[in-house]
Amino acid sequence: MNRKKDKGFETPLFLNVLTCYVMFIPHTTHQVVCINNINFQRKSVIGFVELTIFPTVVNLNRIKLNSKQCRIYRVRVNDLEAPFIYNDPTLEVCHHESKQRNLNYFSSAYTAAVSAVDPDAGHGELVIKVPSELWKQGDEMNVLKVYIEFSLDQPKGGLHFVVPDVEGSMAERGAHVFSFGYQNSTRFWFPCVDSYSELCTWKLEFTVDASMVAVSCGDLVETVYTHDMRKKTFHYVLPIPTAASNISLSVGPFEILVEPYMHEVTHFCLPQLLPLLKHSMSYLHEIFEFYEEILTCRYPYSCFKTVFVDEAYVQVSSYASMSIFSTNLLHSAMIIDQTPLTRQCLAQALAQQFFGCFISRMSWADEWVLKGISGYIYGLYLKKTFGVNQYRHWIKEELDKMVEYELKMGGVLLHPTFGGGKDKDNPTPHLHFSIKHPHTLSWKYYKMFQCKAHLVMRLIENRISMEFMLQVFNKLLSLASTASSQKYQSHMWSQMLVSTHSFLKSISNVSGKDIGPLIKQWVDQSAVVKFFGSFAFNRKRNVLELEIRQDYTSSGTQKYVGPIKVTVQELDGSFNHTLQIEENSLKHDIPCHSKSRRNKKKKIPLMNGEEVDMDLSAMDADSPLLWIRIDPDMSILRKVEFEQADFMWQYQLRYERDVVAQEESILALEKFPTPASRLALTDILEQDQCFYKVRQGACFCLAKIANSMMSTWTGPPAMKSLFTRMFCCKSCPNIVKTNTFISFQSYFLQKTMPVAMAQLRDIQNLCPKDVLNFILDLIKYNDNRKNKFSDNYYRAELIDALTNSLTPAISISNEVRTVDNLNGDVRLILEEITRSLNMEKLLPSYRNTITVSCLRAIRMLQKNGHIPSDPSLFKSYAEYGHFVDVRVAALEAVVDYTRGMHRTSPSEVSRTHPIPYVVHKILSMLGKNPPFTKAAESPLCNEALVDQLWKLMNSGTSHDWRLRCDAVNLYYTLFGLTRPSCLPLPELGLVLNLKEKKAVLNPTIKPEQGPDTTEMTGITMGVHIPGLITMETVSSVSMSSGVAPPPQGLKRKLDSVVGPLGSSSPEPGQVLQEEDTSKKFKIRFNTVEEDEIDMESPHDSQAFIHHHLNILERPSTPGKEPPAVDQAVLSLPVTPLPSSFGKESTSSSKHSGDHHHHHHHHEHKKKKKKKHKHKHKHKHESKDKERDSHAFSNSPASGRSARSPSMSD
Amino acid sequence: MRAVRYDMTRQDVMERSGCGKATSSPAENYQLARRRTLQVVVSSLLTECGFESAEKATVESLTEMIQSYISEVGRCAKAYCEHTARITPTLSDTVVTLNEMGFNVDTLPGYAKRSQRMVITAPPVTNAPVIPKALIAGQKRTHPSHIPSHFPEFPDPHTYIKTPTFREPVSDYQVVREKAASQRRDVERALTRFMAKTGETQSLFKDDVTAFPLIAERPSSIPYLSALLPSELELQTLEETDSSEQDDQTDSENTPVNNLNDDPGADKENSVLLAGSVVPLVKVSEESMIDNPYLRPVKKPKVRRKK
């Protein structure tokens, strides 16, 4: 794309009616991103961007752009040096009154911070002052070219470097880097307008080592060697207008595979994985064909690239014309279980190419349309490829998941509207976070949001038919592709953005139907419907009296008024009735079509036209009703609790052909442990016509029923004879057949049955000896030599079965668990587990599934008191360097341990090498399985923990939206919305001497301090949970500051030291353990000393903050700072720091605004240290102060910006 | 002359003393008895000569010498006799031999009738050693008509025809499975135990660290490789189960590596990376047709000096 041509375009008319802000946003038409140097050793990136901006207002004097963690060296506008301010309020969310520890306060502050840099509202972290020479040109509406030089050093967000620690060159080591982020996060790696609604064309240049490949969006125009022939430059051009948020990059020594069926599609994977890539991608063209066919539209980009990277942020992320996947999706032809999952991921990625990348959204409130459409067409693909059963099962699963979440957490609102700009009226007061921005959302909420979006799309389809639905999509796509080909007429480009309004308009245009009520109910309103149904049969009138009640008062529920479908299976056939749910009518009379009859032998017609023989002896002689279903098509987002007799559920299970109905009846039958239920379930298990997931469900239900029927159960343990008949040798029934796994249905059943059987219990509440021996035999006789599929998942499930068979050990007076008093059965189990785990070291299984199962089993053995509870094994498996599944399983065990033992020290876990995914997992697992909750008292709930977690979400996770929201979630789970009860009262907090706690002023708080004091000496987990979190999050920074042992030996102090950095603080005891490691960190930053600074002086606090921010933005490896960076710092003009805080006068516009503070900071620190009077105070206050002062400096509201060069320069 | 002979035989003694110990078989007994007689002879001769005592080693050496001498006489006599196509040596054969060995036969009668000679008892009668019978397996072949009957017999058939020595294999399915399973389990257990003993371990119990040893986990730099790539064992299984498919693929896929390397335009790093690994199928058949920007050659930088 030639930049010169841009000048030639006419007046843009891009004015968005929906957001009044847009008028003031200068419109970007073209952007060049050039990354000259990617240093894997130092994990740094240097480059520049050039934005071609069309000023839409006269006298444009400021340009706001988004940029995070980049260091900006210079900004030029039309070749003139321009002063700029760099100010990121999200770095540290709460500055004022940091005694505030309540989440409501945090959430509103965080939302304000995010809003303050929201590109959709025309804001940004980087404010560039247009040189006055250019002001007058504004009248003539000339383009502005904004040229920004920037660098990134050890980015913690946006770009992820994977550099394996082995010998060889970077290419040989398989080092690679890729961009990542949650929602619009491109600002993390280059300055841009980081909005999905700001489209422009792109020219992307990446100079990388000659052994590497740079994969990015758009067409690769050419690859040119540099003059020294050691590097090459990849030139990409993306002529289709694309939002910056959809731009991505990945660089690595990738192996290249050109799709055999479509040469414009290229796949990339890490060295040695090409055979896997070939197999995994062999299916992709079919997905392409499917989407192109249903959408009657070509794939919008001229090429498509898939890149498989290690340590991926999410499994699938889609960007314009490329998708980044986790390398763990790759599999060989031997793997069964992963195959459908990988294909589903590919299908999701491709669906998002059409809706999400090519078609972008107008605003955050319109996100649901894109997620909905891509999820919906992905569902169509599922239906076509995996069958209707799988599709309906998936829909039910998604619906149940979403309903469960909404009922628990309150509603999910798809299309929030915010009246009047300022969000005084929060549409979702029940949530502990704001849904105004994607970046403030809880990850779980966002998942459920996506879920709901595609379910609502399905509801729309139900209303207007699929044909119309696809026509609407086609219309959106064709409008967009027409617009995209319109070069330099950016006002047309808004056609490529979808909004709720435009979407609904095309629905009504295409279908002529009014879906207003539907949208109002599910899109503009949150919550789901909860039905309770029961019925009575009136024999005299031959009428079914159905009663449907609703619960619309509890959280997450809403009232439903409208039609509902009820299907009644009678003796004479199946009949659909549409009832109207109205305000006051609960009862509905449904006339029955058939009289009851007992003796007539006649086939019974089913809904699908099939006629079957039924044994009708079980049913009520007076009633012709076989079963009743409410809303069988799931056309309402609801939960139905329906009461009908057990035989009706049994008939429904046996004869209803819909998998959803079968699954519902399986769930219901759990409550009816009778021989008839047992028979019905066994019949389903044996029926190979039946959908395998239903049969899997039946296994678990049967186990539950068997346990309830324990005293009356006859015959061998449930499923044993069935399994023997299906999977064991005819001649010797105790030996399982050699594996073939040719029939996948039986494979899944074979995997599930032992797991379910292991849940059986005898009268002593132990797993029956028969069952245990049976499972052990299955393991023993497992023979996979003749199988062309791997049996790793099967073996893993057998280990899971062993885990399931475990019951609590009979403990005699809390004795220590030793080898000698190991129960005989447990000894056998443990032997299998150790052998399997050891074999994994020699012959690792795919995705180390067996290791994962073994770790779970060991945790279960510990939990049940068979072996001593000890997290050290899990901690070692949780270290960096293990396969991610193993790490997550190990961390899960550690988290579980934390909960069970109420004391732990799992802090060093996963210390090195932050992988965002793993940290995210830790936080969400802690949230799911919290060591304590706000309701329960716990010695762990103490001030240090509150502080740590607060710090983590306040400043420690500024580089990753998802992590910050995870931390918020955890805080919410642990402490709730209000101020944690373990904290001292706020007024007292001011004077509370934390160092010498015995001198607490107010006796009322003393009891609460009790556990805290003990914590000072002993090791409790208080600090360690966040330690666990932050170690990885903040990595080197936290190490450098947090681990350094306090020179004064102030243990308490140490905890607070860590705070400002959001880093982990070691417990006193832990410090001892870590002394070796800490020594090397100690040298680096004298954070402990920094803590001593008297924050009274604004100057100092300012320096202090900047130092911290500096660290946060620019983490460095423990050990030494990259020398080049140091030079860079030194070479920058060191401007004297403004002595008065109010007047941030002069400083050079060239530097990024924080380096020089570093030096000053040290000088002042020394002076002020002596001033420090109250050491205790500082525990609470120093941080607070610093935050206060920071607020002044960084809050956009304050209007001052201390660390940036003056605007009035 | 005596001295010389002494030297010669001494070696023999030394050689023989190395073996002939710890015997109990009839053949050995037979030889021992005769040897003892020889020792008696030597001792009596020494007494005749006026020695009162002799070292055991000396007696042994002399015995050896005398035995060698007698053996040599016997061997030569037999040779002479066979030379004249006879089977049994005659007196003349012995005489010729003795003469040949430098012994004057005429002195023999005089020496035999000397006055001071001692009478030596005959060696005890022991059973002559039994020659062990050769293993006879199967029927020996009789000579065909054209071979005279005095020719040696044919050897046992097992020496030149195949020997069928097999037992009926266990074909009971249950037993086979049982065996296979326990064998595999034993191998696995032994192997893991060995690995655990030779390397670092982790333990589940604090009181007895050897109880259920777990091979210590070892973080790897590139953990996904071992987790994703099929192990060699699995690959083997795969090859066994559908070797035909595999062969087809590898055959067609191996060729393009050369093509690619020969192609001057191929990406430098591509060829490096792809060499050795498998190259996409497409590149073979339709290499010329594919126009993928990532397969295009890397351009040389423009040289500005020329301008």
PDB file of N, CA and C in Angstrom, chain A residues 165-166 222-223 225 227 232 236 257 263 266 270 274 278 305 310 327 334 736 780-782 785 790 818 832 835 838 846-847 867 873 876 881-882, chain B residues 173 177-178 184-185 188 202 205 207 213-215 217 220-221 224 227-228 230 234 237 253 268-269 273 278 280 282 290 292 294 298-299 301-302:
ATOM      1  N   ASP A 165      15.210 -23.042  27.157  1.00  0.00           N
ATOM      2  CA  ASP A 165      16.559 -22.914  27.692  1.00  0.00           C
ATOM      3  C   ASP A 165      17.388 -24.126  27.281  1.00  0.00           C
ATOM      4  N   VAL A 166      17.756 -24.167  26.037  1.00  0.00           N
ATOM      5  CA  VAL A 166      18.612 -25.265  25.578  1.00  0.00           C
ATOM      6  C   VAL A 166      19.749 -24.686  24.758  1.00  0.00           C
ATOM      7  N   GLU A 222       6.545  -9.628  -0.168  1.00  0.00           N
ATOM      8  CA  GLU A 222       7.876 -10.105  -0.497  1.00  0.00           C
ATOM      9  C   GLU A 222       8.692 -10.298   0.774  1.00  0.00           C
ATOM     10  N   THR A 223       9.739 -11.059   0.604  1.00  0.00           N
ATOM     11  CA  THR A 223      10.665 -11.257   1.702  1.00  0.00           C
ATOM     12  C   THR A 223      12.028 -10.846   1.182  1.00  0.00           C
ATOM     13  N   TYR A 225      16.163  -9.995   1.982  1.00  0.00           N
ATOM     14  CA  TYR A 225      17.286 -10.070   2.906  1.00  0.00           C
ATOM     15  C   TYR A 225      17.764  -8.671   3.264  1.00  0.00           C
ATOM     16  N   HIS A 227      21.050  -6.215   4.137  1.00  0.00           N
ATOM     17  CA  HIS A 227      22.305  -6.141   3.387  1.00  0.00           C
ATOM     18  C   HIS A 227      23.330  -7.146   3.875  1.00  0.00           C
ATOM     19  N   LYS A 232      16.048 -11.103   7.429  1.00  0.00           N
ATOM     20  CA  LYS A 232      15.203 -10.802   6.291  1.00  0.00           C
ATOM     21  C   LYS A 232      13.954 -10.067   6.762  1.00  0.00           C
ATOM     22  N   TYR A 236       4.258  -7.248   4.644  1.00  0.00           N
ATOM     23  CA  TYR A 236       2.850  -7.632   4.536  1.00  0.00           C
ATOM     24  C   TYR A 236       2.018  -6.417   4.170  1.00  0.00           C
ATOM     25  N   LEU A 257       3.687 -25.539   6.034  1.00  0.00           N
ATOM     26  CA  LEU A 257       2.896 -26.525   5.307  1.00  0.00           C
ATOM     27  C   LEU A 257       1.858 -25.777   4.503  1.00  0.00           C
ATOM     28  N   HIS A 263      -4.093 -23.581  -1.884  1.00  0.00           N
ATOM     29  CA  HIS A 263      -2.709 -23.128  -1.756  1.00  0.00           C
ATOM     30  C   HIS A 263      -2.578 -21.776  -1.075  1.00  0.00           C
ATOM     31  N   THR A 266      -1.862 -21.423   4.511  1.00  0.00           N
ATOM     32  CA  THR A 266      -0.548 -21.903   4.942  1.00  0.00           C
ATOM     33  C   THR A 266      -0.595 -22.173   6.438  1.00  0.00           C
ATOM     34  N   LEU A 270       5.819 -25.425  15.081  1.00  0.00           N
ATOM     35  CA  LEU A 270       7.172 -25.404  15.625  1.00  0.00           C
ATOM     36  C   LEU A 270       7.954 -26.597  15.096  1.00  0.00           C
ATOM     37  N   LEU A 274       5.896 -31.115  12.252  1.00  0.00           N
ATOM     38  CA  LEU A 274       5.252 -31.090  10.942  1.00  0.00           C
ATOM     39  C   LEU A 274       4.355 -32.303  10.675  1.00  0.00           C
ATOM     40  N   LYS A 278       0.451 -31.885   9.690  1.00  0.00           N
ATOM     41  CA  LYS A 278      -0.136 -32.398   8.455  1.00  0.00           C
ATOM     42  C   LYS A 278      -1.407 -33.170   8.743  1.00  0.00           C
ATOM     43  N   LYS A 305      -3.738 -18.033   7.379  1.00  0.00           N
ATOM     44  CA  LYS A 305      -2.578 -18.660   8.003  1.00  0.00           C
ATOM     45  C   LYS A 305      -2.968 -19.192   9.381  1.00  0.00           C
ATOM     46  N   ASP A 310       3.558 -22.445  21.270  1.00  0.00           N
ATOM     47  CA  ASP A 310       3.595 -22.989  22.624  1.00  0.00           C
ATOM     48  C   ASP A 310       3.181 -21.894  23.611  1.00  0.00           C
ATOM     49  N   THR A 327      -0.215 -25.017  20.406  1.00  0.00           N
ATOM     50  CA  THR A 327       0.440 -26.142  19.746  1.00  0.00           C
ATOM     51  C   THR A 327      -0.082 -27.467  20.293  1.00  0.00           C
ATOM     52  N   MET A 334      -3.053 -41.318  15.632  1.00  0.00           N
ATOM     53  CA  MET A 334      -3.345 -42.348  16.625  1.00  0.00           C
ATOM     54  C   MET A 334      -4.285 -41.862  17.721  1.00  0.00           C
ATOM     55  N   VAL A 736      -9.897 -58.783  29.433  1.00  0.00           N
ATOM     56  CA  VAL A 736     -10.456 -57.853  28.460  1.00  0.00           C
ATOM     57  C   VAL A 736      -9.840 -58.154  27.094  1.00  0.00           C
ATOM     58  N   LYS A 780      -4.200 -54.607  34.157  1.00  0.00           N
ATOM     59  CA  LYS A 780      -3.192 -55.637  33.967  1.00  0.00           C
ATOM     60  C   LYS A 780      -3.259 -56.218  32.563  1.00  0.00           C
ATOM     61  N   TYR A 781      -4.463 -56.512  32.109  1.00  0.00           N
ATOM     62  CA  TYR A 781      -4.584 -57.204  30.831  1.00  0.00           C
ATOM     63  C   TYR A 781      -4.705 -56.247  29.651  1.00  0.00           C
ATOM     64  N   ASN A 782      -4.604 -54.964  29.920  1.00  0.00           N
ATOM     65  CA  ASN A 782      -4.712 -54.026  28.810  1.00  0.00           C
ATOM     66  C   ASN A 782      -3.589 -54.293  27.811  1.00  0.00           C
ATOM     67  N   ARG A 785      -1.087 -53.638  21.675  1.00  0.00           N
ATOM     68  CA  ARG A 785      -0.071 -53.834  20.645  1.00  0.00           C
ATOM     69  C   ARG A 785      -0.635 -53.886  19.238  1.00  0.00           C
ATOM     70  N   SER A 790      -3.867 -44.884  19.888  1.00  0.00           N
ATOM     71  CA  SER A 790      -3.205 -44.846  21.184  1.00  0.00           C
ATOM     72  C   SER A 790      -4.230 -45.109  22.290  1.00  0.00           C
ATOM     73  N   THR A 818       1.960 -44.129  57.443  1.00  0.00           N
ATOM     74  CA  THR A 818       3.228 -44.770  57.101  1.00  0.00           C
ATOM     75  C   THR A 818       2.966 -45.887  56.112  1.00  0.00           C
ATOM     76  N   GLU A 832      -0.020 -49.569  41.206  1.00  0.00           N
ATOM     77  CA  GLU A 832      -0.378 -49.275  39.819  1.00  0.00           C
ATOM     78  C   GLU A 832      -0.044 -47.832  39.480  1.00  0.00           C
ATOM     79  N   ARG A 835       3.700 -47.230  39.210  1.00  0.00           N
ATOM     80  CA  ARG A 835       4.255 -47.836  38.009  1.00  0.00           C
ATOM     81  C   ARG A 835       3.864 -47.017  36.781  1.00  0.00           C
ATOM     82  N   ASN A 838       5.764 -43.795  36.707  1.00  0.00           N
ATOM     83  CA  ASN A 838       7.163 -44.008  36.346  1.00  0.00           C
ATOM     84  C   ASN A 838       7.312 -44.348  34.871  1.00  0.00           C
ATOM     85  N   TYR A 846       0.518 -39.213  25.101  1.00  0.00           N
ATOM     86  CA  TYR A 846       0.094 -37.989  24.441  1.00  0.00           C
ATOM     87  C   TYR A 846      -0.512 -37.022  25.458  1.00  0.00           C
ATOM     88  N   ARG A 847      -0.067 -35.808  25.431  1.00  0.00           N
ATOM     89  CA  ARG A 847      -0.487 -34.757  26.369  1.00  0.00           C
ATOM     90  C   ARG A 847      -0.326 -35.191  27.823  1.00  0.00           C
ATOM     91  N   ILE A 867      -2.137 -41.713  52.455  1.00  0.00           N
ATOM     92  CA  ILE A 867      -0.713 -41.378  52.473  1.00  0.00           C
ATOM     93  C   ILE A 867      -0.576 -39.971  53.034  1.00  0.00           C
ATOM     94  N   LEU A 873       5.383 -32.868  46.097  1.00  0.00           N
ATOM     95  CA  LEU A 873       5.403 -33.561  44.812  1.00  0.00           C
ATOM     96  C   LEU A 873       4.706 -32.715  43.752  1.00  0.00           C
ATOM     97  N   SER A 876       6.635 -29.747  42.594  1.00  0.00           N
ATOM     98  CA  SER A 876       7.696 -29.988  41.614  1.00  0.00           C
ATOM     99  C   SER A 876       7.090 -30.192  40.228  1.00  0.00           C
ATOM    100  N   GLY A 881       8.470 -26.049  32.795  1.00  0.00           N
ATOM    101  CA  GLY A 881       9.253 -27.110  32.185  1.00  0.00           C
ATOM    102  C   GLY A 881       8.477 -28.406  32.079  1.00  0.00           C
ATOM    103  N   HIS A 882       7.291 -28.412  32.632  1.00  0.00           N
ATOM    104  CA  HIS A 882       6.427 -29.563  32.422  1.00  0.00           C
ATOM    105  C   HIS A 882       5.341 -29.184  31.433  1.00  0.00           C
TER     106      HIS A 882
ATOM    107  N   TYR B 173      -5.684 -69.479  25.080  1.00  0.00           N
ATOM    108  CA  TYR B 173      -5.721 -68.028  24.987  1.00  0.00           C
ATOM    109  C   TYR B 173      -5.522 -67.362  26.342  1.00  0.00           C
ATOM    110  N   ARG B 177      -2.532 -64.748  27.307  1.00  0.00           N
ATOM    111  CA  ARG B 177      -2.779 -63.382  27.745  1.00  0.00           C
ATOM    112  C   ARG B 177      -2.213 -63.146  29.141  1.00  0.00           C
ATOM    113  N   GLU B 178      -2.460 -64.114  29.966  1.00  0.00           N
ATOM    114  CA  GLU B 178      -1.959 -64.037  31.333  1.00  0.00           C
ATOM    115  C   GLU B 178      -0.440 -63.841  31.333  1.00  0.00           C
ATOM    116  N   ARG B 184       4.827 -58.382  30.729  1.00  0.00           N
ATOM    117  CA  ARG B 184       4.971 -56.952  30.508  1.00  0.00           C
ATOM    118  C   ARG B 184       5.048 -56.201  31.837  1.00  0.00           C
ATOM    119  N   ARG B 185       4.206 -56.622  32.726  1.00  0.00           N
ATOM    120  CA  ARG B 185       4.201 -55.961  34.028  1.00  0.00           C
ATOM    121  C   ARG B 185       5.544 -56.125  34.725  1.00  0.00           C
ATOM    122  N   GLU B 188       8.082 -53.942  33.088  1.00  0.00           N
ATOM    123  CA  GLU B 188       7.874 -52.541  33.431  1.00  0.00           C
ATOM    124  C   GLU B 188       8.302 -52.266  34.867  1.00  0.00           C
ATOM    125  N   GLN B 202      11.430 -39.369  44.023  1.00  0.00           N
ATOM    126  CA  GLN B 202      10.568 -38.617  44.932  1.00  0.00           C
ATOM    127  C   GLN B 202       9.789 -39.651  45.714  1.00  0.00           C
ATOM    128  N   PHE B 205       6.078 -41.243  50.959  1.00  0.00           N
ATOM    129  CA  PHE B 205       6.079 -41.438  52.406  1.00  0.00           C
ATOM    130  C   PHE B 205       7.335 -40.825  52.999  1.00  0.00           C
ATOM    131  N   ASP B 207       8.377 -41.768  56.102  1.00  0.00           N
ATOM    132  CA  ASP B 207       9.067 -42.737  56.947  1.00  0.00           C
ATOM    133  C   ASP B 207       9.892 -43.713  56.123  1.00  0.00           C
ATOM    134  N   PRO B 213       8.882 -45.760  45.200  1.00  0.00           N
ATOM    135  CA  PRO B 213       9.727 -44.705  44.634  1.00  0.00           C
ATOM    136  C   PRO B 213       9.156 -44.183  43.326  1.00  0.00           C
ATOM    137  N   LEU B 214       9.131 -42.897  43.209  1.00  0.00           N
ATOM    138  CA  LEU B 214       8.710 -42.280  41.962  1.00  0.00           C
ATOM    139  C   LEU B 214       9.949 -41.699  41.309  1.00  0.00           C
ATOM    140  N   ILE B 215      10.110 -41.988  40.052  1.00  0.00           N
ATOM    141  CA  ILE B 215      11.230 -41.387  39.345  1.00  0.00           C
ATOM    142  C   ILE B 215      11.017 -39.878  39.383  1.00  0.00           C
ATOM    143  N   GLU B 217      10.619 -36.159  38.643  1.00  0.00           N
ATOM    144  CA  GLU B 217      10.268 -35.467  37.410  1.00  0.00           C
ATOM    145  C   GLU B 217      11.458 -34.613  36.992  1.00  0.00           C
ATOM    146  N   SER B 220      11.638 -30.281  31.349  1.00  0.00           N
ATOM    147  CA  SER B 220      12.317 -30.274  30.069  1.00  0.00           C
ATOM    148  C   SER B 220      12.189 -28.877  29.474  1.00  0.00           C
ATOM    149  N   SER B 221      13.128 -28.551  28.617  1.00  0.00           N
ATOM    150  CA  SER B 221      13.100 -27.193  28.064  1.00  0.00           C
ATOM    151  C   SER B 221      11.966 -27.047  27.077  1.00  0.00           C
ATOM    152  N   TYR B 224       6.545 -29.633  25.266  1.00  0.00           N
ATOM    153  CA  TYR B 224       5.462 -30.066  24.381  1.00  0.00           C
ATOM    154  C   TYR B 224       5.898 -31.139  23.405  1.00  0.00           C
ATOM    155  N   ALA B 227       5.381 -34.519  24.857  1.00  0.00           N
ATOM    156  CA  ALA B 227       3.972 -34.734  25.167  1.00  0.00           C
ATOM    157  C   ALA B 227       3.131 -34.918  23.908  1.00  0.00           C
ATOM    158  N   LEU B 228       3.578 -34.347  22.809  1.00  0.00           N
ATOM    159  CA  LEU B 228       2.734 -34.391  21.619  1.00  0.00           C
ATOM    160  C   LEU B 228       3.171 -35.458  20.629  1.00  0.00           C
ATOM    161  N   PRO B 230       4.288 -38.822  19.065  1.00  0.00           N
ATOM    162  CA  PRO B 230       4.113 -40.209  19.491  1.00  0.00           C
ATOM    163  C   PRO B 230       5.470 -40.825  19.845  1.00  0.00           C
ATOM    164  N   GLU B 234       4.962 -46.311  20.034  1.00  0.00           N
ATOM    165  CA  GLU B 234       3.677 -46.119  19.370  1.00  0.00           C
ATOM    166  C   GLU B 234       3.859 -46.075  17.860  1.00  0.00           C
ATOM    167  N   THR B 237       4.099 -49.496  16.595  1.00  0.00           N
ATOM    168  CA  THR B 237       2.785 -50.122  16.535  1.00  0.00           C
ATOM    169  C   THR B 237       2.055 -49.649  15.291  1.00  0.00           C
ATOM    170  N   GLU B 253       7.204 -38.767  -0.113  1.00  0.00           N
ATOM    171  CA  GLU B 253       7.564 -37.541   0.577  1.00  0.00           C
ATOM    172  C   GLU B 253       9.059 -37.314   0.679  1.00  0.00           C
ATOM    173  N   LYS B 268      16.093 -20.143   2.351  1.00  0.00           N
ATOM    174  CA  LYS B 268      17.252 -20.730   3.005  1.00  0.00           C
ATOM    175  C   LYS B 268      16.812 -21.495   4.247  1.00  0.00           C
ATOM    176  N   GLU B 269      15.982 -20.846   5.029  1.00  0.00           N
ATOM    177  CA  GLU B 269      15.647 -21.506   6.288  1.00  0.00           C
ATOM    178  C   GLU B 269      14.661 -22.626   6.072  1.00  0.00           C
ATOM    179  N   LEU B 273      15.201 -26.201   7.556  1.00  0.00           N
ATOM    180  CA  LEU B 273      14.241 -26.760   8.496  1.00  0.00           C
ATOM    181  C   LEU B 273      13.626 -28.042   7.977  1.00  0.00           C
ATOM    182  N   VAL B 278       9.711 -34.402   7.213  1.00  0.00           N
ATOM    183  CA  VAL B 278       8.931 -34.743   6.046  1.00  0.00           C
ATOM    184  C   VAL B 278       8.419 -33.471   5.399  1.00  0.00           C
ATOM    185  N   PRO B 280       5.817 -31.432   2.919  1.00  0.00           N
ATOM    186  CA  PRO B 280       4.431 -31.590   2.510  1.00  0.00           C
ATOM    187  C   PRO B 280       4.291 -32.269   1.157  1.00  0.00           C
ATOM    188  N   VAL B 282       2.260 -31.791  -1.121  1.00  0.00           N
ATOM    189  CA  VAL B 282       1.983 -30.923  -2.255  1.00  0.00           C
ATOM    190  C   VAL B 282       3.213 -30.577  -3.030  1.00  0.00           C
ATOM    191  N   ILE B 290       2.198 -24.500  -7.227  1.00  0.00           N
ATOM    192  CA  ILE B 290       1.865 -23.775  -6.015  1.00  0.00           C
ATOM    193  C   ILE B 290       2.493 -22.406  -6.027  1.00  0.00           C
ATOM    194  N   ASN B 292       2.724 -19.974  -3.351  1.00  0.00           N
ATOM    195  CA  ASN B 292       2.507 -19.542  -1.977  1.00  0.00           C
ATOM    196  C   ASN B 292       3.640 -18.612  -1.594  1.00  0.00           C
ATOM    197  N   TYR B 294       5.057 -17.929   0.974  1.00  0.00           N
ATOM    198  CA  TYR B 294       6.060 -18.396   1.925  1.00  0.00           C
ATOM    199  C   TYR B 294       7.051 -19.357   1.286  1.00  0.00           C
ATOM    200  N   VAL B 298      13.622 -15.785  -1.170  1.00  0.00           N
ATOM    201  CA  VAL B 298      13.872 -14.518  -0.489  1.00  0.00           C
ATOM    202  C   VAL B 298      14.662 -13.640  -1.437  1.00  0.00           C
ATOM    203  N   LYS B 299      14.209 -12.402  -1.548  1.00  0.00           N
ATOM    204  CA  LYS B 299      14.891 -11.510  -2.501  1.00  0.00           C
ATOM    205  C   LYS B 299      16.191 -10.995  -1.914  1.00  0.00           C
ATOM    206  N   PRO B 301      18.800  -8.042  -1.256  1.00  0.00           N
ATOM    207  CA  PRO B 301      18.567  -6.609  -1.063  1.00  0.00           C
ATOM    208  C   PRO B 301      19.033  -5.825  -2.277  1.00  0.00           C
ATOM    209  N   LYS B 302      18.378  -4.720  -2.519  1.00  0.00           N
ATOM    210  CA  LYS B 302      18.787  -3.884  -3.654  1.00  0.00           C
ATOM    211  C   LYS B 302      20.122  -3.236  -3.329  1.00  0.00           C
TER     212      LYS B 302
END
